[in-house]
Coordinates of C-alpha atoms in Angstrom, one line a residue:
Chain A
M1 CA -50.5 88.1 120.5
F2 CA -48.7 88.8 117.3
F3 CA -45.1 87.7 116.8
H4 CA -42.6 88.2 114.1
I5 CA -40.5 85.2 113.8
V6 CA -38.2 83.3 111.4
L7 CA -39.4 79.9 110.3
E8 CA -37.8 77.3 108.1
R9 CA -39.5 74.9 105.7
N10 CA -38.3 72.4 103.1
M11 CA -40.1 73.1 99.8
Q12 CA -40.3 70.6 97.1
L13 CA -40.3 72.0 93.6
H14 CA -41.2 70.1 90.3
P15 CA -38.5 70.4 87.6
R16 CA -41.2 72.2 85.4
H17 CA -40.8 75.3 87.5
F18 CA -37.0 75.6 87.0
G19 CA -35.5 78.3 85.0
R20 CA -35.5 82.0 85.2
N21 CA -38.3 82.3 87.7
L22 CA -37.2 79.5 90.0
R23 CA -37.1 81.7 93.0
D24 CA -40.3 83.4 92.4
N25 CA -42.1 80.0 91.8
L26 CA -40.6 78.8 95.1
V27 CA -41.7 82.0 97.0
S28 CA -45.3 81.8 95.5
K29 CA -45.4 78.0 96.4
L30 CA -44.3 78.8 99.9
M31 CA -46.9 81.4 100.3
K32 CA -49.6 79.2 99.0
D33 CA -48.5 76.4 101.4
V34 CA -47.9 78.3 104.5
E35 CA -50.1 81.5 104.7
G36 CA -53.3 80.7 106.5
T37 CA -52.0 77.6 108.3
C38 CA -51.7 77.0 111.9
S39 CA -49.6 75.0 114.1
G40 CA -49.3 74.4 117.9
K41 CA -45.8 75.7 118.0
H42 CA -46.2 79.1 116.5
G43 CA -49.9 79.5 116.0
F44 CA -51.5 81.1 112.9
V45 CA -49.3 82.2 110.1
V46 CA -50.9 85.4 109.2
A47 CA -48.5 86.8 106.6
I48 CA -45.0 86.2 105.2
T49 CA -43.0 89.3 105.5
G50 CA -39.8 88.3 103.6
I51 CA -37.5 85.5 102.7
E52 CA -34.3 85.4 104.5
N53 CA -32.4 82.7 102.9
V54 CA -33.0 80.0 100.2
G55 CA -30.6 77.0 100.6
K56 CA -29.1 74.8 98.0
G57 CA -31.6 72.4 96.4
L58 CA -31.2 68.6 96.9
I59 CA -32.5 66.4 94.2
R60 CA -34.6 63.6 95.7
D61 CA -33.7 60.0 94.7
G62 CA -36.1 58.4 92.4
T63 CA -38.5 61.3 91.8
G64 CA -36.6 64.2 90.4
F65 CA -38.2 66.6 92.7
V66 CA -35.8 69.1 94.3
T67 CA -36.0 70.1 98.0
F68 CA -35.0 73.6 99.0
P69 CA -34.6 74.6 102.7
V70 CA -36.2 78.0 102.8
K71 CA -36.0 80.4 105.8
Y72 CA -38.7 83.0 105.8
Q73 CA -39.9 85.8 108.2
C74 CA -43.6 86.0 109.0
V75 CA -46.1 87.4 111.3
V76 CA -47.8 84.8 113.4
F77 CA -50.7 85.0 115.9
R78 CA -50.5 82.8 118.8
P79 CA -52.7 83.1 121.9
F80 CA -51.2 82.5 125.3
K81 CA -52.5 81.5 128.6
G82 CA -52.9 84.6 130.6
E83 CA -53.1 86.9 127.8
I84 CA -55.6 89.8 127.8
L85 CA -57.4 90.1 124.5
E86 CA -60.3 92.2 123.0
A87 CA -62.7 89.9 121.1
V88 CA -65.9 90.4 119.2
V89 CA -68.7 88.2 120.3
T90 CA -70.0 85.9 117.5
M91 CA -72.6 83.7 119.2
V92 CA -74.3 83.6 122.6
N93 CA -76.1 80.6 124.1
K94 CA -76.9 79.3 127.5
M95 CA -73.5 77.5 128.0
G96 CA -71.6 80.8 127.5
F97 CA -70.6 82.8 124.4
F98 CA -68.2 82.5 121.5
A99 CA -65.9 85.3 120.6
E100 CA -63.4 85.9 117.9
A101 CA -60.0 87.6 118.2
G102 CA -58.3 87.6 114.7
P103 CA -58.2 84.0 113.4
V104 CA -58.7 82.6 116.9
Q105 CA -62.0 81.4 118.3
I106 CA -62.5 81.8 122.0
F107 CA -65.2 80.3 124.3
V108 CA -66.3 81.9 127.5
S109 CA -68.4 79.5 129.6
N110 CA -71.2 80.8 131.7
H111 CA -69.3 79.7 134.8
L112 CA -66.6 82.4 134.0
I113 CA -69.0 85.1 133.4
P114 CA -69.8 87.3 136.5
D115 CA -72.6 85.9 138.6
D116 CA -74.8 88.9 138.2
M117 CA -75.1 88.4 134.5
E118 CA -78.0 86.2 133.4
F119 CA -78.8 84.5 130.1
Q120 CA -81.8 86.0 128.1
S121 CA -82.9 84.0 125.3
G122 CA -84.9 85.4 122.4
D123 CA -84.1 86.8 118.9
M124 CA -80.9 88.2 120.1
P125 CA -79.8 85.9 123.0
N126 CA -77.7 87.9 125.4
Y127 CA -76.2 88.0 129.0
T128 CA -77.4 91.0 130.9
T129 CA -76.8 92.3 134.4
S130 CA -79.7 92.4 136.8
D131 CA -80.2 96.2 136.4
G132 CA -79.8 96.0 132.7
S133 CA -76.9 98.3 132.4
I134 CA -74.5 95.8 130.7
K135 CA -75.3 93.5 127.9
I136 CA -73.3 90.9 126.1
Q137 CA -74.7 90.0 122.7
K138 CA -73.6 89.2 119.3
D139 CA -71.0 91.9 118.0
S140 CA -70.3 93.2 121.4
E141 CA -66.7 93.8 122.1
V142 CA -65.3 92.2 125.2
R143 CA -62.1 92.1 126.9
L144 CA -61.2 88.8 128.2
K145 CA -58.4 86.8 129.6
I146 CA -57.3 83.5 128.1
I147 CA -57.1 80.7 130.5
G148 CA -56.4 77.7 128.3
T149 CA -55.6 76.9 124.7
R150 CA -56.3 73.7 122.6
V151 CA -54.5 73.1 119.4
D152 CA -55.9 71.0 116.5
A153 CA -54.1 70.2 113.3
T154 CA -55.5 73.4 111.7
E155 CA -56.7 75.7 114.4
I156 CA -56.2 76.9 117.9
F157 CA -59.1 77.2 120.2
C158 CA -59.1 78.9 123.5
I159 CA -61.2 79.3 126.6
G160 CA -61.5 82.6 128.3
T161 CA -62.9 84.3 131.3
I162 CA -64.4 87.7 132.0
K163 CA -64.7 87.2 135.7
D164 CA -61.6 89.1 136.7
D165 CA -61.0 92.8 137.3
F166 CA -61.0 95.1 134.4
L167 CA -62.5 92.5 132.1
G168 CA -65.8 92.5 130.3
V169 CA -67.7 94.5 127.8
I170 CA -66.0 97.4 126.1
N171 CA -68.4 98.4 123.5
D172 CA -72.1 97.9 123.4
P173 CA -73.3 97.9 119.8
T174 CA -76.8 99.1 120.8
A175 CA -75.5 102.1 122.9
Chain B
M1 CA -63.6 62.1 123.4
E2 CA -61.8 62.2 126.7
K3 CA -59.5 64.9 125.4
N4 CA -62.3 67.0 124.2
G5 CA -64.2 66.6 127.4
K6 CA -61.2 67.9 129.4
G7 CA -60.9 70.8 127.1
F8 CA -64.4 71.9 127.6
S9 CA -65.2 70.9 131.1
M10 CA -65.7 73.5 133.8
P11 CA -62.8 75.4 135.4
K12 CA -62.2 72.8 138.0
S13 CA -60.5 70.3 135.6
S14 CA -57.3 70.9 133.8
L15 CA -57.0 72.9 130.6
K16 CA -54.0 71.5 128.8
S17 CA -53.0 72.8 125.5
T18 CA -50.8 70.0 124.2
P19 CA -51.1 66.4 124.6
S20 CA -48.4 65.2 126.9
K21 CA -46.7 61.8 127.2
D22 CA -48.1 61.3 130.7
D23 CA -51.1 59.2 131.1
S24 CA -54.4 60.8 131.5
S25 CA -54.9 60.1 135.2
Q26 CA -51.7 61.8 136.1
K27 CA -52.6 64.7 134.0
S28 CA -56.0 65.2 135.6
K29 CA -54.2 64.9 139.0
E30 CA -51.7 67.6 138.1
G31 CA -54.5 69.6 136.6
R32 CA -56.4 69.6 139.8
K33 CA -53.4 70.5 141.8
V34 CA -52.7 73.4 139.5
Q35 CA -56.3 74.5 139.8
F36 CA -56.2 74.3 143.6
N37 CA -53.1 76.4 143.7
N38 CA -54.4 78.9 141.1
G39 CA -57.6 79.3 143.1
G40 CA -55.7 81.3 145.6
S41 CA -53.8 83.7 143.5
P42 CA -54.1 84.6 139.9
E43 CA -50.2 84.9 139.5
E44 CA -49.8 81.3 138.6
R45 CA -52.2 81.7 135.6
F46 CA -49.9 83.9 133.8
D47 CA -47.9 81.0 132.2
Y48 CA -45.9 81.8 129.1
S49 CA -44.6 78.3 128.7
K50 CA -47.0 75.8 129.9
S51 CA -45.0 73.8 132.5
N52 CA -41.7 75.7 132.3
G53 CA -43.5 78.9 133.4
K54 CA -45.3 77.0 136.2
S55 CA -42.2 75.4 137.7
S56 CA -39.9 78.4 137.5
S57 CA -42.7 80.9 138.7
S58 CA -43.7 78.7 141.5
A59 CA -40.0 78.5 142.4
D60 CA -39.7 82.2 142.4
K61 CA -42.9 82.9 144.4
G62 CA -41.8 80.4 147.0
G63 CA -44.9 80.7 149.0
R64 CA -46.4 77.5 147.7
G65 CA -44.0 75.3 149.7
N66 CA -44.2 71.6 149.2
T67 CA -46.9 71.6 146.6
A68 CA -44.6 73.6 144.3
N69 CA -41.9 70.9 144.6
V70 CA -44.5 68.2 143.8
K71 CA -45.6 70.3 140.8
A72 CA -42.1 70.8 139.7
S73 CA -41.2 67.1 139.8
K74 CA -44.4 66.2 137.9
S75 CA -43.9 68.9 135.4
K76 CA -40.3 67.8 134.8
E77 CA -41.7 64.8 132.7
K78 CA -43.6 67.1 130.6
E79 CA -40.8 69.8 130.6
P80 CA -38.5 68.4 127.9
L81 CA -41.4 68.6 125.3
E82 CA -42.7 72.0 126.5
L83 CA -39.3 73.5 126.9
R84 CA -38.2 72.5 123.5
L85 CA -41.4 74.1 122.0
N86 CA -40.9 77.3 123.7
Q87 CA -37.2 77.4 122.8
E88 CA -38.2 77.1 119.3
L89 CA -40.5 80.0 119.5
L90 CA -37.9 82.0 121.4
K91 CA -35.1 81.7 119.0
N92 CA -36.0 84.5 116.7
A93 CA -39.4 85.7 118.1
K94 CA -40.1 89.3 118.4
C95 CA -43.2 90.2 120.1
L96 CA -45.4 92.7 118.3
M97 CA -47.9 95.1 119.7
D98 CA -51.2 95.1 117.8
C99 CA -50.4 98.4 116.3
E100 CA -47.0 97.4 115.1
A101 CA -48.6 94.2 113.6
A102 CA -51.2 96.3 111.9
E103 CA -48.6 98.5 110.2
I104 CA -46.8 95.3 108.9
I105 CA -49.8 93.5 107.7
Q106 CA -51.3 96.6 106.0
G107 CA -47.9 97.0 104.2
I108 CA -48.2 93.5 103.0
Q109 CA -51.7 94.0 101.7
D110 CA -50.6 97.0 99.8
Q111 CA -47.9 94.9 98.2
M112 CA -50.3 92.2 97.4
T113 CA -52.3 94.7 95.3
L114 CA -49.3 95.3 93.2
L115 CA -48.5 91.6 92.9
S116 CA -52.2 90.7 92.2
Q117 CA -51.5 90.0 88.4
D118 CA -50.9 86.4 89.5
A119 CA -54.5 85.3 90.0
T120 CA -53.5 82.1 91.9
I121 CA -52.2 84.2 94.8
K122 CA -55.1 84.5 97.0
L123 CA -54.8 85.9 100.5
P124 CA -56.2 83.4 103.0
V125 CA -59.0 84.0 105.5
S126 CA -56.8 84.2 108.5
F127 CA -54.8 87.1 106.8
H128 CA -57.9 89.2 106.6
K129 CA -59.1 88.3 110.0
G130 CA -55.7 89.1 111.4
L131 CA -55.6 92.5 109.5
Q132 CA -59.1 93.4 110.7
Y133 CA -58.3 92.5 114.3
S134 CA -55.0 94.4 114.5
Q135 CA -56.4 97.4 112.8
A136 CA -59.3 97.4 115.3
N137 CA -57.0 97.1 118.2
A138 CA -54.3 99.4 116.9
R139 CA -55.0 102.2 119.4
Y140 CA -52.0 104.4 119.0
T141 CA -51.1 107.1 116.5
N142 CA -47.4 106.7 116.8
T143 CA -46.2 103.2 117.5
H144 CA -42.5 104.0 117.7
S145 CA -42.9 106.4 120.5
V146 CA -45.1 104.0 122.4
R147 CA -42.5 101.2 122.0
R148 CA -39.6 103.4 123.2
V149 CA -41.5 104.6 126.2
L150 CA -42.5 101.1 127.2
D151 CA -39.0 99.8 126.7
T152 CA -37.8 102.1 129.5
L153 CA -39.9 99.8 131.7
K154 CA -37.8 97.0 130.7
K155 CA -34.9 98.5 132.5
H156 CA -36.8 98.4 135.8
G157 CA -38.0 94.9 135.1
V158 CA -34.5 93.5 134.8
V159 CA -33.4 94.8 138.3
E160 CA -34.4 91.8 140.2
G161 CA -32.4 88.7 140.6
E162 CA -35.1 86.5 139.0
E163 CA -33.1 86.4 135.8
R164 CA -30.6 84.1 137.3
H165 CA -33.2 81.4 137.5
K166 CA -34.2 81.7 134.0
P167 CA -32.2 81.7 130.8
L168 CA -31.8 85.3 129.7
N169 CA -33.5 85.1 126.3
M170 CA -36.6 83.5 127.9
F171 CA -36.8 86.3 130.6
S172 CA -36.5 89.0 127.9
L173 CA -39.2 87.4 125.8
I174 CA -41.6 87.3 128.9
L175 CA -40.8 91.0 129.5
W176 CA -41.5 91.9 125.9
M177 CA -44.7 90.1 126.1
Q178 CA -45.7 91.8 129.3
I179 CA -45.0 95.1 127.5
S180 CA -47.1 94.2 124.6
V181 CA -50.0 93.0 126.8
I182 CA -49.8 96.4 128.6
A183 CA -49.8 98.3 125.4
N184 CA -52.6 96.3 123.8
A185 CA -54.8 96.8 126.8
C186 CA -54.5 100.6 126.8
P187 CA -54.8 100.8 130.6
E188 CA -56.1 103.8 132.4
S189 CA -54.2 103.4 135.6
T190 CA -51.4 101.3 137.1
E191 CA -53.9 99.3 139.1
E192 CA -55.4 98.1 135.8
V193 CA -51.9 97.1 134.7
F194 CA -51.2 95.1 137.8
A195 CA -54.7 93.4 137.6
L196 CA -54.2 92.4 134.1
V197 CA -50.6 91.4 134.3
P198 CA -50.3 89.7 137.7
S199 CA -46.8 88.5 137.3
L200 CA -45.7 92.2 137.6
K201 CA -47.1 92.5 141.0
S202 CA -43.9 91.1 142.6
K203 CA -42.0 94.1 141.2
K204 CA -45.0 96.6 142.2
S205 CA -42.8 98.8 144.4
I206 CA -40.2 99.3 141.7
L207 CA -42.5 99.6 138.8
Q208 CA -45.2 101.7 140.2
E209 CA -43.7 105.1 139.5
P210 CA -42.0 104.5 136.1
L211 CA -45.3 102.8 135.0
E212 CA -47.3 105.9 136.0
V213 CA -44.9 108.1 134.1
A214 CA -45.0 105.8 131.0
L215 CA -48.8 105.6 131.0
M216 CA -49.0 109.5 131.2
V217 CA -46.6 109.7 128.3
I218 CA -48.4 107.4 126.0
K219 CA -52.1 108.6 126.9
P220 CA -52.0 111.5 124.4
L221 CA -50.8 109.2 121.7
R222 CA -54.0 107.2 121.6
K223 CA -56.2 107.4 118.6
V224 CA -59.4 109.3 119.7
D225 CA -62.2 106.8 119.3
S226 CA -65.7 107.8 120.0
T227 CA -66.9 104.2 120.6
S228 CA -64.1 103.2 123.1
V229 CA -64.9 103.6 126.8

């Protein structure tokens, strides 16, 4: 789910960036450092929407770098347990399938796929119901529920299920 | 690695999101307990905060009896870490529906094209993925009306005395998140809403009618999409 939050970060700036464009340099350094990163607390930082406040800079002893505390607003994407998401399938194998929702990867194990769907291998591996009416393959859109999240240093990985009511394929690319 | 094994193993074992201070055997015990309780009802699964939601929601549901207390006492050890994490998120967090997020991110991309004279500013991959995802899921033509309509549901959500058990800002974040989940899912009926957001089931009697009205109002605001079901 997307959130709009205020974060704070201490930015270190080399004296060569000082001058008229100090603030601009600080902001572009912030963007380079933060956009695209991910943390367990707030998820993926998708975009910075604005700078709220730049505090007074403190010169660090011994190095001459200056540390500025910067408060900025940003849009983050953080998946939660129990959340319902629509994701696009990226890979199917006999253990289950991988899907992507925004910057987050979700894995749905075959144990959490309804029992009437079976794995079919081939050029386009897929999961199909016994009567062939519903198929999950690469680029299918599925609605799934997140049942667990795991956070690495740089990414969030989720486990999902489609075994509950109102979950499953939304859009079949071959239809 | 043990941690990886736990993360990827079948539903029976625990699916923990952050490493806790507890030793792994205790964690797996708690995990199994959680799964056993969760097997009965899907309500427990809708955890906003990992242990905080568990302990408070189990206290509210009441029906779990002694296992709830055991869970609560075990999760207290984890609670300080989890609670702090979620309070940090809460302080200034505003939950966005996908359509609102799409508008914001699109606005930033438009700004970026103006600023693109600086060649070193490159938009990261997650930005494009986020933009694509939010645009794909932005199903409403008028986000403000949808927001207003769904906010009226908040009034009904706040009637119960649950808020006394939780800090007020936590409760309102949860409510906002529920509203966003409802909006993102574009439900056709109130049954769908209660199936997707099980934590609202406890307020079913109060929410049924206002929810029906709200869904009827936002239905015409949906973008007509030939590929959607």
